[in-house]
Coordinates of C-alpha atoms in Angstrom, one line a residue:
M1 CA 28.4 119.0 115.1
R2 CA 28.5 118.2 111.4
D3 CA 26.1 121.0 110.5
A4 CA 27.7 123.6 112.8
T5 CA 31.1 122.8 111.4
L6 CA 30.4 122.6 107.7
Q7 CA 27.9 125.4 107.4
R8 CA 30.0 128.1 109.2
R9 CA 31.5 130.2 106.5
P10 CA 35.2 131.1 106.5
L11 CA 36.0 134.5 107.8
A12 CA 32.3 134.9 108.5
L13 CA 32.6 137.7 111.0
G14 CA 31.9 141.1 109.5
L15 CA 32.1 140.3 105.8
S16 CA 30.7 142.9 103.4
E17 CA 28.6 141.9 100.4
D18 CA 31.6 142.4 98.1
E19 CA 33.8 140.3 100.3
R20 CA 31.2 137.5 100.4
Q21 CA 31.0 137.6 96.6
L22 CA 34.8 137.3 96.4
E23 CA 34.7 134.4 98.8
D24 CA 31.9 132.7 96.8
S25 CA 33.7 133.0 93.5
I26 CA 36.9 131.5 94.9
E27 CA 35.0 128.7 96.6
R28 CA 33.1 127.8 93.4
F29 CA 36.4 127.7 91.5
I30 CA 38.0 125.3 94.0
D31 CA 35.0 123.1 94.2
H32 CA 34.6 122.7 90.4
E33 CA 37.9 123.4 88.8
Y34 CA 40.6 122.3 91.2
D35 CA 41.2 118.9 92.7
L36 CA 43.9 116.6 93.9
T37 CA 44.6 115.4 90.3
R38 CA 45.5 119.0 89.2
R39 CA 47.6 119.4 92.3
R40 CA 49.5 116.2 91.6
A41 CA 50.1 117.3 88.0
A42 CA 51.6 120.6 89.3
L43 CA 53.9 118.6 91.7
A44 CA 55.1 116.5 88.8
E45 CA 56.1 119.7 87.0
G46 CA 58.2 121.1 89.8
G47 CA 55.3 122.5 91.8
D48 CA 54.3 125.1 89.2
D49 CA 51.1 125.5 87.2
P50 CA 51.5 128.4 84.8
A51 CA 48.0 128.0 83.4
L52 CA 46.5 128.2 86.9
W53 CA 48.5 131.4 87.7
R54 CA 47.2 133.0 84.5
Q55 CA 43.7 131.9 85.4
I56 CA 44.0 133.4 88.9
A57 CA 45.3 136.7 87.5
E58 CA 42.5 136.8 84.8
L59 CA 39.9 136.3 87.4
G60 CA 41.2 139.4 89.2
W61 CA 42.0 137.7 92.5
L62 CA 45.5 139.1 92.7
G63 CA 43.9 142.5 92.9
A64 CA 42.6 141.4 96.4
C65 CA 46.2 141.6 97.6
L66 CA 46.6 145.4 96.9
P67 CA 44.7 148.4 98.2
E68 CA 43.0 150.8 95.8
T69 CA 45.8 153.3 96.1
D70 CA 48.2 150.8 94.5
G71 CA 45.9 149.6 91.7
G72 CA 44.0 146.8 93.5
Y73 CA 40.6 146.7 95.0
A74 CA 41.2 145.6 98.6
Q75 CA 39.4 147.8 101.2
S76 CA 41.3 146.1 104.1
P77 CA 43.5 143.0 104.6
K78 CA 40.4 140.9 104.7
E79 CA 40.3 140.3 100.9
A80 CA 43.8 138.9 100.8
L81 CA 43.1 136.6 103.8
I82 CA 39.9 135.4 102.2
L83 CA 41.8 134.4 99.1
L84 CA 44.5 132.7 101.1
E85 CA 42.1 130.8 103.4
Q86 CA 40.2 129.4 100.4
F87 CA 43.5 128.4 98.7
G88 CA 44.5 126.7 102.0
R89 CA 41.2 124.8 101.8
G90 CA 42.1 123.6 98.2
P91 CA 44.9 123.1 98.9
V92 CA 45.7 125.1 95.8
L93 CA 49.4 125.0 94.8
A94 CA 49.8 128.6 93.7
P95 CA 52.4 131.1 95.2
V96 CA 49.9 133.9 96.1
L97 CA 51.5 134.4 99.5
D98 CA 55.1 134.1 98.4
A99 CA 55.0 135.8 95.0
M100 CA 52.3 138.5 95.5
V101 CA 51.2 139.2 99.1
V102 CA 54.6 139.4 100.8
P103 CA 56.7 141.1 98.1
S104 CA 53.9 143.8 97.5
A105 CA 53.7 144.4 101.3
I106 CA 57.4 145.0 101.4
L107 CA 57.4 147.4 98.4
R108 CA 54.5 149.4 100.0
A109 CA 56.1 149.5 103.4
A110 CA 59.4 150.7 101.9
G111 CA 57.5 153.6 100.3
Q112 CA 58.1 152.3 96.8
G113 CA 54.4 152.0 95.9
E114 CA 54.4 155.0 93.5
R115 CA 57.9 154.3 92.1
E116 CA 57.2 150.6 91.6
A117 CA 53.6 151.2 90.3
G118 CA 54.4 149.5 87.0
L119 CA 55.9 146.5 88.8
L120 CA 52.9 146.2 91.1
M121 CA 50.5 146.2 88.2
A122 CA 52.6 143.6 86.3
M123 CA 52.5 141.4 89.5
M124 CA 48.7 141.9 89.7
S125 CA 48.3 140.8 86.1
G126 CA 50.4 137.7 86.6
E127 CA 53.1 138.9 84.2
R128 CA 55.8 139.3 86.9
R129 CA 56.6 137.1 89.9
L130 CA 58.8 138.2 92.9
A131 CA 60.3 136.2 95.7
L132 CA 61.6 137.4 99.0
A133 CA 65.1 136.1 99.9
W134 CA 65.6 136.8 103.6
A135 CA 66.6 133.6 105.4
E136 CA 70.3 132.7 105.8
P137 CA 71.8 129.3 106.5
G138 CA 72.1 128.6 110.2
R139 CA 70.1 131.7 111.2
R140 CA 66.6 130.5 111.5
Y141 CA 63.9 133.1 111.5
D142 CA 66.3 136.0 112.0
L143 CA 65.3 138.9 109.7
R144 CA 68.7 140.7 110.2
P145 CA 71.0 139.9 107.2
V146 CA 74.5 139.0 108.3
T147 CA 76.2 136.6 105.9
T148 CA 74.8 138.2 102.7
Q149 CA 76.9 141.3 102.2
A150 CA 76.2 144.4 99.9
R151 CA 79.0 146.8 99.1
H152 CA 78.4 150.1 97.3
D153 CA 80.9 150.6 94.5
G154 CA 80.4 153.7 92.5
D155 CA 77.0 153.6 90.8
Q156 CA 76.3 150.0 91.6
W157 CA 76.0 147.4 94.4
R158 CA 77.9 144.2 94.7
L159 CA 76.3 141.2 96.5
Q160 CA 78.1 138.3 98.1
G161 CA 76.7 135.5 100.2
A162 CA 73.9 133.0 100.3
K163 CA 70.1 132.7 101.1
A164 CA 68.3 129.6 102.2
T165 CA 64.8 128.3 101.3
V166 CA 63.6 131.1 99.1
L167 CA 60.0 130.2 98.4
G168 CA 58.9 130.7 94.8
A169 CA 62.5 131.5 93.6
P170 CA 62.6 128.9 90.8
Q171 CA 59.7 130.7 89.0
A172 CA 60.4 134.3 90.0
D173 CA 61.8 136.8 87.6
T174 CA 62.9 139.2 90.4
L175 CA 64.2 138.6 93.9
L176 CA 63.9 140.9 96.8
V177 CA 67.2 140.3 98.7
S178 CA 68.1 141.5 102.1
A179 CA 71.8 142.2 102.7
A180 CA 74.1 143.7 105.3
A181 CA 75.7 147.0 104.1
E182 CA 78.3 149.1 105.8
Q183 CA 75.6 151.3 107.6
G184 CA 73.1 148.5 108.2
P185 CA 70.6 146.3 106.4
V186 CA 69.3 147.1 102.9
L187 CA 66.8 145.5 100.5
M188 CA 67.8 145.0 96.8
R189 CA 65.8 144.1 93.7
V190 CA 67.9 141.5 91.9
P191 CA 67.0 139.9 88.5
A192 CA 66.8 136.1 88.8
D193 CA 69.1 135.8 85.8
A194 CA 71.8 138.2 87.1
P195 CA 75.3 137.0 86.3
G196 CA 76.9 135.5 89.4
L197 CA 73.6 134.3 90.9
S198 CA 73.1 130.6 91.1
M199 CA 70.4 128.5 92.8
T200 CA 69.6 125.0 93.9
S201 CA 65.9 124.3 93.4
Y202 CA 63.7 121.8 95.3
L203 CA 60.2 121.2 96.6
T204 CA 59.3 121.8 100.2
I205 CA 57.3 119.1 102.1
G206 CA 54.2 121.0 101.2
G207 CA 55.0 121.0 97.5
Q208 CA 56.0 124.6 97.1
P209 CA 59.0 125.3 94.8
A210 CA 61.9 126.8 96.7
A211 CA 65.6 127.3 96.2
D212 CA 68.9 128.1 98.0
L213 CA 70.6 131.1 96.4
F214 CA 74.3 131.8 96.0
F215 CA 75.6 135.3 95.2
A216 CA 79.1 135.4 93.8
D217 CA 79.9 139.1 93.2
V218 CA 76.5 139.9 91.7
H219 CA 76.3 143.5 90.4
V220 CA 73.1 145.6 90.4
T221 CA 72.6 149.2 89.7
D222 CA 71.8 152.0 92.2
D223 CA 68.1 152.0 91.2
A224 CA 67.8 148.4 92.4
L225 CA 67.8 149.7 96.0
V226 CA 64.3 149.1 97.4
A227 CA 64.9 150.1 101.0
S228 CA 67.9 151.8 102.5
T229 CA 69.3 151.3 106.0
E230 CA 66.6 153.6 107.4
S231 CA 63.6 151.7 106.1
A232 CA 64.8 148.1 105.3
G233 CA 64.2 146.7 108.8
A234 CA 60.6 148.1 109.0
A235 CA 59.9 146.9 105.4
L236 CA 61.2 143.4 106.2
Q237 CA 59.1 143.3 109.3
A238 CA 56.0 144.3 107.4
G239 CA 56.6 141.6 104.8
W240 CA 57.2 139.0 107.6
D241 CA 54.0 140.0 109.4
W242 CA 52.0 139.6 106.2
G243 CA 53.6 136.2 105.6
V244 CA 52.8 135.1 109.1
A245 CA 49.2 136.3 108.8
G246 CA 48.8 134.6 105.4
A247 CA 50.1 131.4 106.9
C248 CA 47.4 131.7 109.5
A249 CA 44.7 132.0 106.9
E250 CA 46.0 129.1 104.8
A251 CA 46.3 126.9 107.9
L252 CA 42.7 127.8 108.8
G253 CA 41.5 126.7 105.4
A254 CA 43.5 123.5 105.7
M255 CA 42.0 122.8 109.1
R256 CA 38.5 123.2 107.9
A257 CA 39.0 120.9 104.9
A258 CA 40.8 118.2 107.0
L259 CA 38.0 118.2 109.5
T260 CA 35.4 118.0 106.7
L261 CA 37.1 115.0 105.2
T262 CA 37.4 113.3 108.5
L263 CA 33.7 113.8 109.4
E264 CA 32.8 112.2 106.0
Y265 CA 35.3 109.3 106.6
V266 CA 34.2 108.3 110.1
D267 CA 30.6 108.5 108.9
T268 CA 31.2 105.8 106.3
R269 CA 33.9 103.6 107.7
E270 CA 32.7 100.8 109.9
Q271 CA 34.3 98.8 112.7
F272 CA 32.6 96.1 114.8
S273 CA 29.5 96.5 112.6
Q274 CA 29.0 100.2 113.4
R275 CA 30.2 103.5 111.9
L276 CA 33.2 105.0 113.5
S277 CA 31.3 108.2 114.2
Q278 CA 29.1 106.3 116.7
F279 CA 32.0 105.6 119.0
Q280 CA 32.1 108.1 121.9
V281 CA 35.9 108.4 121.9
I282 CA 35.8 109.4 118.2
Q283 CA 33.0 111.9 118.9
H284 CA 35.1 113.5 121.7
R285 CA 38.1 113.7 119.3
L286 CA 36.0 115.3 116.6
A287 CA 34.5 117.8 119.1
A288 CA 38.0 118.8 120.2
M289 CA 39.0 119.3 116.6
A290 CA 36.0 121.4 115.9
L291 CA 36.6 123.5 119.0
E292 CA 40.2 124.3 117.9
L293 CA 38.9 125.3 114.5
E294 CA 36.2 127.6 115.8
Y295 CA 38.6 129.2 118.3
S296 CA 41.1 129.8 115.5
Q297 CA 38.4 131.3 113.3
A298 CA 37.5 133.8 116.0
L299 CA 41.1 135.0 116.2
L300 CA 41.5 135.7 112.5
P301 CA 39.8 139.2 112.6
L302 CA 42.6 140.3 115.0
L303 CA 45.0 139.9 112.1
T304 CA 43.0 142.3 109.9
A305 CA 42.9 144.8 112.6
H306 CA 46.7 144.8 113.1
L307 CA 48.2 144.1 109.6
D308 CA 48.2 147.6 108.4
Q309 CA 49.5 149.0 111.6
R310 CA 53.1 149.5 112.4
G311 CA 54.9 148.8 115.6
E312 CA 55.9 146.2 118.1
R313 CA 52.4 145.9 119.6
S314 CA 50.9 144.9 116.3
S315 CA 53.7 142.4 115.5
A316 CA 53.2 140.9 119.0
V317 CA 49.5 140.4 118.4
I318 CA 50.2 138.8 115.0
A319 CA 52.8 136.5 116.7
G320 CA 50.3 135.5 119.4
V321 CA 47.6 134.7 116.9
R322 CA 50.0 132.7 114.8
S323 CA 51.2 130.7 117.8
R324 CA 47.6 129.7 118.7
I325 CA 46.5 128.9 115.1
S326 CA 49.7 127.0 114.4
A327 CA 49.2 124.8 117.4
A328 CA 45.6 124.2 116.5
A329 CA 46.3 123.5 112.8
R330 CA 49.0 120.9 113.7
M331 CA 46.6 119.2 116.2
V332 CA 43.6 119.2 113.8
T333 CA 45.4 118.0 110.7
A334 CA 47.5 115.4 112.7
D335 CA 44.3 114.0 114.3
A336 CA 42.6 113.9 110.9
V337 CA 45.4 111.8 109.6
Q338 CA 45.2 109.5 112.6
L339 CA 41.5 109.1 112.4
H340 CA 41.9 108.0 108.7
G341 CA 44.2 105.3 109.8
G342 CA 47.0 104.0 107.6
I343 CA 45.6 105.5 104.4
G344 CA 45.8 108.9 106.0
V345 CA 49.6 109.1 105.4
T346 CA 49.5 108.1 101.8
D347 CA 49.7 110.5 98.8
E348 CA 46.4 109.2 97.6
A349 CA 44.6 110.6 100.6
A350 CA 43.8 114.3 100.4
V351 CA 44.1 114.6 104.2
S352 CA 47.9 113.9 104.0
H353 CA 48.3 116.9 101.7
Y354 CA 46.7 119.2 104.2
F355 CA 48.9 117.9 107.0
R356 CA 52.0 118.4 104.9
H357 CA 50.9 121.9 103.9
V358 CA 50.5 122.9 107.6
V359 CA 53.9 121.6 108.4
A360 CA 55.4 123.5 105.5
L361 CA 53.8 126.7 106.7
D362 CA 55.3 126.2 110.1
Q363 CA 58.8 125.7 108.6
A364 CA 58.5 128.8 106.4
W365 CA 56.9 131.3 108.7
G366 CA 57.5 129.9 112.2
G367 CA 55.4 127.6 114.3
H368 CA 53.7 127.6 117.7
R369 CA 56.8 127.6 120.0
F370 CA 58.7 130.3 118.0
H371 CA 55.8 132.7 117.8
L372 CA 54.8 132.1 121.4
Q373 CA 58.3 133.1 122.5
R374 CA 58.0 136.3 120.3
Y375 CA 54.7 137.1 121.8
R376 CA 56.0 136.7 125.4
Q377 CA 59.0 138.9 124.6
Q378 CA 57.0 141.7 123.0
R379 CA 53.8 141.9 125.1
H380 CA 55.5 143.5 128.1
G381 CA 53.4 141.8 130.6
H382 CA 50.0 142.5 128.9
D383 CA 47.7 139.9 127.3
L384 CA 47.3 141.7 124.0
I385 CA 45.0 139.0 122.5
H386 CA 42.4 138.6 125.1
A387 CA 42.4 142.2 126.3

């Protein structure tokens, strides 16, 4: 079981030579230049590592998040998922999903790729960071803005309201804010230093910087409108789907790393004069963890097939995959902590960081139960995943 688990390459199904080279380069970087010490140093500095972000940009990996038509080199969603899965394996504390993947997906879905070409290039070079502000207090996972209001006044917009748990906001220079206008939802581009905008910053359980935002009559010009009422809903859904898929990839990387650490631990730790790995009950638990990992791995290509498609069916498939991978990731990382014993819950144990990261992904992008309900509501009686 050890060889089968450790030698299976992430996203191994159908990778091209270029995709394998990308995967290898990220894997080498994590194995040789990123460790728990560097992660702890970033946590001590508010969850940010500017030098690491510059390094990621200089290595060209942010280009994997954009298609060639928008200045990147991605041939499909695979490249971005490869990057995110490897960062989940780290676990690398860098806001690739929150500051690059999701905001760029929204800009492209809103038809702003050409207009915002300069912004996309600046994001890809690491010069600009964006954050999506969509969640509102007391309205968990509801994409429709209600309490944050946008009023058009002459040649400007005026924003009033609050947003909750905006990932990456403390380090972002620009915020993509959803708001309720007179005719329906809109998306606005708001400078992080706009007068009237305040934030309360903190770290999530997974160590990601986040903030609650408060808009007190914030003024932005007409050209700050990213998506009007006709396209804002679809753009938000596209960004959400990419966030959910990215959470799947990161969770898969965390699962793989947690299982690897556990296999090594039970092979060295002894009880009753024999290694833990020799106990049949431990072997059964490890086999169940490995099975969950491999099943989740097999589901990931479904995401690449549906991410660039629009519509309820694709969102339903993404929700179904997320539900399954979320449940598997919680099971694998929780069992990994338990098999480590008391040390597994300490900050010194790497396995605890993977568990916390998986929990944070569930809180940010929805967990098993939420996405299972979404899948049931949208599949209209058909099993879209196993069909």
